[in-house]
Amino acid sequence: EVQLVESGGGLVQPGRSLKLSCAASGFTFSDYNMAWVRQAPKKGLEWVATISYDGSSTYYRDSVKGRFTISRDNAKSTLYLQMDSLRSEDTATYYCASQYWGQGVMVTVSS
Amino acid sequence: DVVLTQTPVSLSVTLGDQASISCRSSQSLEYSDGYTYLEWYLQKPGQSPQLLIYGVSNRFSGVPDRFIGSGSGTDFTLKISRVEPEDLGVYYCFQATHDPNTFGAGTKLELK
């Protein structure tokens, strides 16, 4: 059974950092590009970043470029999102996604 | 950025009816390799999104054949024949042809 389990979310003050993790199982993680997608409360889906299957290429939406870093450890079947200089508009549920999606992890940026 | 315009915003149906959702792109979604990276997702109430269709018309594993994706270039459609209770929720189209990737705003499918 395919599972993507996100962790690392929580309440953080503006300007601080947070690192999300996504542990994958049930499929060959290293074969797939992976992405982070977020959803602000009561809003639609917003693509955040993608990393290629081997980690050699990364892509970001403009609003997070220079602040967020997507990475992966294929030996551990784990995807990461390092989020620095967080802003209130980054408040959302963050999903780890390939063909399957995790259950999401909430990130709240507030003082 | 590529804008995906979904219509209608909401759709009220009777169980067993057909439903049709349009997704129009501000640019062609055919990539230089000839592939069109257009996908459809369903987010059921209180759940994570799930992949229904990839590459315009390919059903993902386990997706019933009442879900039919079609289209090309800038104009795409998801048809659901014989709507069932488990089909209710918000449908999103998504493009991964252009950077940044983008989602449509969503279409809510609900019961009349």
Tab-separated table of C-alpha atoms in Angstrom:
chain	number	residue	atom	x	y	z
A	1	GLU	CA	0.000	0.000	0.000
A	2	VAL	CA	1.315	3.410	-1.002
A	3	GLN	CA	1.759	5.822	1.894
A	4	LEU	CA	3.014	9.400	2.069
A	5	VAL	CA	3.210	10.696	5.619
A	6	GLU	CA	4.017	14.362	6.215
A	7	SER	CA	5.376	15.736	9.470
A	8	GLY	CA	7.005	18.845	10.881
A	9	GLY	CA	4.153	21.320	10.701
A	10	GLY	CA	2.986	23.631	13.459
A	11	LEU	CA	2.651	27.211	14.638
A	12	VAL	CA	5.616	29.467	13.878
A	13	GLN	CA	6.243	33.204	14.111
A	14	PRO	CA	6.759	35.307	10.995
A	15	GLY	CA	10.372	35.305	9.871
A	16	ARG	CA	11.146	31.949	11.462
A	17	SER	CA	11.866	28.593	9.832
A	18	LEU	CA	10.249	25.183	9.645
A	19	LYS	CA	11.226	21.951	7.905
A	20	LEU	CA	8.602	19.558	6.592
A	21	SER	CA	9.286	15.891	5.921
A	22	CYS	CA	7.370	13.335	3.888
A	23	ALA	CA	8.100	9.654	4.423
A	24	ALA	CA	7.159	7.497	1.444
A	25	SER	CA	6.505	3.770	1.317
A	26	GLY	CA	4.823	1.225	-0.919
A	27	PHE	CA	6.414	2.385	-4.178
A	28	THR	CA	9.863	2.984	-5.649
A	29	PHE	CA	10.373	6.534	-4.398
A	30	SER	CA	13.515	7.124	-6.472
A	31	ASP	CA	11.574	6.601	-9.720
A	32	TYR	CA	9.269	9.580	-9.236
A	33	ASN	CA	9.385	13.342	-9.360
A	34	MET	CA	7.900	14.697	-6.141
A	35	ALA	CA	6.112	17.931	-5.305
A	36	TRP	CA	4.798	20.037	-2.469
A	37	VAL	CA	1.342	21.543	-2.916
A	38	ARG	CA	-0.383	23.770	-0.389
A	39	GLN	CA	-3.939	24.789	0.379
A	40	ALA	CA	-4.749	27.845	2.446
A	41	PRO	CA	-7.836	27.493	4.669
A	42	LYS	CA	-10.996	27.314	2.563
A	43	LYS	CA	-9.011	27.990	-0.622
A	44	GLY	CA	-7.906	26.052	-3.697
A	45	LEU	CA	-4.727	24.142	-4.400
A	46	GLU	CA	-1.433	25.937	-5.043
A	47	TRP	CA	1.674	24.278	-6.437
A	48	VAL	CA	4.771	25.143	-4.376
A	49	ALA	CA	7.779	23.195	-5.652
A	50	THR	CA	8.867	20.087	-7.572
A	51	ILE	CA	12.040	18.017	-7.465
A	52	SER	CA	13.105	15.538	-10.115
A	53	TYR	CA	13.359	11.833	-9.335
A	54	ASP	CA	17.135	12.029	-8.800
A	55	GLY	CA	17.197	15.433	-7.107
A	56	SER	CA	19.108	17.055	-9.945
A	57	SER	CA	16.413	19.595	-10.840
A	58	THR	CA	14.183	21.744	-8.675
A	59	TYR	CA	11.409	24.186	-9.513
A	60	TYR	CA	9.630	26.742	-7.326
A	61	ARG	CA	6.750	29.185	-7.512
A	62	ASP	CA	7.974	32.762	-7.503
A	63	SER	CA	6.566	33.639	-4.076
A	64	VAL	CA	8.749	31.018	-2.336
A	65	LYS	CA	11.936	31.265	-4.434
A	66	GLY	CA	14.896	32.062	-2.217
A	67	ARG	CA	12.937	31.171	0.935
A	68	PHE	CA	11.947	27.510	0.462
A	69	THR	CA	14.183	24.588	-0.503
A	70	ILE	CA	12.884	21.240	-1.700
A	71	SER	CA	15.168	18.227	-1.325
A	72	ARG	CA	15.021	14.464	-1.113
A	73	ASP	CA	16.898	11.503	0.289
A	74	ASN	CA	16.218	8.527	-1.949
A	75	ALA	CA	18.030	6.159	0.412
A	76	LYS	CA	15.490	7.082	3.094
A	77	SER	CA	12.518	7.504	0.696
A	78	THR	CA	11.922	10.916	2.207
A	79	LEU	CA	11.023	14.299	0.736
A	80	TYR	CA	11.749	17.572	2.515
A	81	LEU	CA	10.709	21.207	2.385
A	82	GLN	CA	12.887	23.694	4.258
A	83	MET	CA	10.876	26.859	4.759
A	84	ASP	CA	12.739	29.998	5.844
A	85	SER	CA	11.598	33.601	6.347
A	86	LEU	CA	8.018	32.437	6.751
A	87	ARG	CA	5.182	34.878	6.120
A	88	SER	CA	1.560	34.894	7.179
A	89	GLU	CA	0.556	34.123	3.577
A	90	ASP	CA	2.427	30.797	3.829
A	91	THR	CA	-0.231	29.576	6.273
A	92	ALA	CA	-1.733	26.457	4.695
A	93	THR	CA	-1.985	22.712	4.710
A	94	TYR	CA	1.058	21.360	2.877
A	95	TYR	CA	0.730	18.162	0.867
A	96	CYS	CA	3.495	15.918	-0.376
A	97	ALA	CA	2.484	14.595	-3.788
A	98	SER	CA	3.432	12.361	-6.636
A	99	GLN	CA	0.712	10.270	-8.231
A	100	TYR	CA	-0.462	9.792	-4.643
A	101	TRP	CA	-0.900	12.473	-1.996
A	102	GLY	CA	-0.199	12.515	1.708
A	103	GLN	CA	-2.787	13.489	4.299
A	104	GLY	CA	-1.245	16.947	4.633
A	105	VAL	CA	0.378	18.879	7.449
A	106	MET	CA	-0.778	22.243	8.746
A	107	VAL	CA	1.596	25.199	8.900
A	108	THR	CA	0.397	28.337	10.678
A	109	VAL	CA	2.504	31.480	10.536
A	110	SER	CA	1.366	33.925	13.161
A	111	SER	CA	2.713	36.040	15.987
B	1	ASP	CA	2.017	32.233	-15.568
B	2	VAL	CA	-0.431	29.886	-17.281
B	3	VAL	CA	-3.982	30.524	-16.131
B	4	LEU	CA	-6.403	27.588	-16.073
B	5	THR	CA	-10.026	28.702	-16.153
B	6	GLN	CA	-12.486	26.093	-14.927
B	7	THR	CA	-16.188	26.277	-15.650
B	8	PRO	CA	-18.627	26.023	-14.086
B	9	VAL	CA	-17.578	27.079	-10.596
B	10	SER	CA	-20.208	24.754	-9.182
B	11	LEU	CA	-22.378	22.044	-10.653
B	12	SER	CA	-25.541	20.620	-9.136
B	13	VAL	CA	-26.461	17.178	-10.374
B	14	THR	CA	-28.866	14.337	-9.734
B	15	LEU	CA	-27.319	10.940	-9.067
B	16	GLY	CA	-27.057	9.070	-12.339
B	17	ASP	CA	-26.728	12.250	-14.421
B	18	GLN	CA	-23.763	13.144	-16.571
B	19	ALA	CA	-21.511	16.024	-15.471
B	20	SER	CA	-19.076	17.970	-17.594
B	21	ILE	CA	-16.295	20.312	-16.429
B	22	SER	CA	-14.267	22.555	-18.719
B	23	CYS	CA	-10.674	23.658	-18.206
B	24	ARG	CA	-9.312	26.295	-20.579
B	25	SER	CA	-5.667	27.287	-20.580
B	26	SER	CA	-4.165	30.679	-21.415
B	27	GLN	CA	-1.424	28.868	-23.391
B	28	SER	CA	-1.124	25.576	-25.211
B	29	LEU	CA	-0.312	22.733	-22.828
B	30	GLU	CA	1.489	20.617	-25.409
B	31	TYR	CA	5.120	20.320	-24.369
B	32	SER	CA	8.042	20.223	-26.799
B	33	ASP	CA	8.194	16.433	-26.366
B	34	GLY	CA	4.673	16.162	-27.753
B	35	TYR	CA	3.116	15.232	-24.410
B	36	THR	CA	0.373	17.303	-22.780
B	37	TYR	CA	0.842	17.521	-19.033
B	38	LEU	CA	-2.786	18.110	-18.055
B	39	GLU	CA	-4.211	16.299	-15.046
B	40	TRP	CA	-7.489	16.175	-13.157
B	41	TYR	CA	-7.844	15.769	-9.396
B	42	LEU	CA	-10.796	15.243	-7.088
B	43	GLN	CA	-10.782	16.474	-3.507
B	44	LYS	CA	-13.570	14.862	-1.534
B	45	PRO	CA	-14.793	16.663	1.595
B	46	GLY	CA	-12.217	16.434	4.378
B	47	GLN	CA	-9.763	14.450	2.259
B	48	SER	CA	-6.550	14.971	0.316
B	49	PRO	CA	-6.803	15.384	-3.431
B	50	GLN	CA	-6.602	12.241	-5.528
B	51	LEU	CA	-5.398	11.840	-9.097
B	52	LEU	CA	-8.088	10.894	-11.585
B	53	ILE	CA	-6.652	11.618	-15.044
B	54	TYR	CA	-3.129	12.275	-16.355
B	55	GLY	CA	-1.897	13.144	-19.811
B	56	VAL	CA	-5.347	14.557	-20.717
B	57	SER	CA	-7.163	11.242	-21.029
B	58	ASN	CA	-5.412	8.463	-19.102
B	59	ARG	CA	-7.271	7.168	-16.090
B	60	PHE	CA	-5.127	6.573	-13.019
B	61	SER	CA	-5.090	3.169	-11.347
B	62	GLY	CA	-8.467	2.276	-9.864
B	63	VAL	CA	-10.377	5.200	-11.407
B	64	PRO	CA	-13.734	4.044	-12.804
B	65	ASP	CA	-14.300	4.249	-16.550
B	66	ARG	CA	-17.190	6.681	-16.039
B	67	PHE	CA	-14.476	9.364	-15.772
B	68	ILE	CA	-13.427	10.497	-19.246
B	69	GLY	CA	-10.841	13.171	-19.983
B	70	SER	CA	-10.478	14.757	-23.392
B	71	GLY	CA	-9.123	17.800	-25.193
B	72	SER	CA	-5.995	19.246	-26.683
B	73	GLY	CA	-4.029	22.464	-26.900
B	74	THR	CA	-5.847	24.906	-24.644
B	75	ASP	CA	-9.256	23.290	-24.250
B	76	PHE	CA	-9.926	20.308	-21.982
B	77	THR	CA	-12.959	18.547	-20.536
B	78	LEU	CA	-13.674	16.056	-17.794
B	79	LYS	CA	-16.909	14.143	-18.195
B	80	ILE	CA	-18.441	12.002	-15.501
B	81	SER	CA	-21.160	9.737	-16.761
B	82	ARG	CA	-23.694	8.428	-14.253
B	83	VAL	CA	-22.608	10.485	-11.206
B	84	GLU	CA	-22.410	8.444	-7.999
B	85	PRO	CA	-22.354	9.701	-4.380
B	86	GLU	CA	-18.588	9.124	-4.050
B	87	ASP	CA	-17.965	11.496	-6.991
B	88	LEU	CA	-19.010	14.559	-5.008
B	89	GLY	CA	-16.359	17.108	-4.091
B	90	VAL	CA	-14.136	19.677	-5.780
B	91	TYR	CA	-12.480	18.927	-9.112
B	92	TYR	CA	-9.235	20.651	-10.119
B	93	CYS	CA	-7.373	20.668	-13.392
B	94	PHE	CA	-3.589	21.038	-13.202
B	95	GLN	CA	-0.870	21.728	-15.750
B	96	ALA	CA	2.762	20.695	-15.437
B	97	THR	CA	3.803	21.747	-18.948
B	98	HIS	CA	4.884	25.252	-18.037
B	99	ASP	CA	6.849	26.636	-15.098
B	100	PRO	CA	5.326	27.501	-12.703
B	101	ASN	CA	2.869	24.635	-12.642
B	102	THR	CA	-0.668	25.821	-11.960
B	103	PHE	CA	-4.070	24.581	-10.809
B	104	GLY	CA	-7.480	25.717	-11.897
B	105	ALA	CA	-9.661	27.322	-9.220
B	106	GLY	CA	-11.821	24.242	-8.865
B	107	THR	CA	-15.338	23.081	-9.691
B	108	LYS	CA	-17.590	21.931	-6.869
B	109	LEU	CA	-19.812	18.997	-7.780
B	110	GLU	CA	-22.801	18.711	-5.488
B	111	LEU	CA	-26.224	17.129	-5.362
B	112	LYS	CA	-29.240	18.993	-6.583
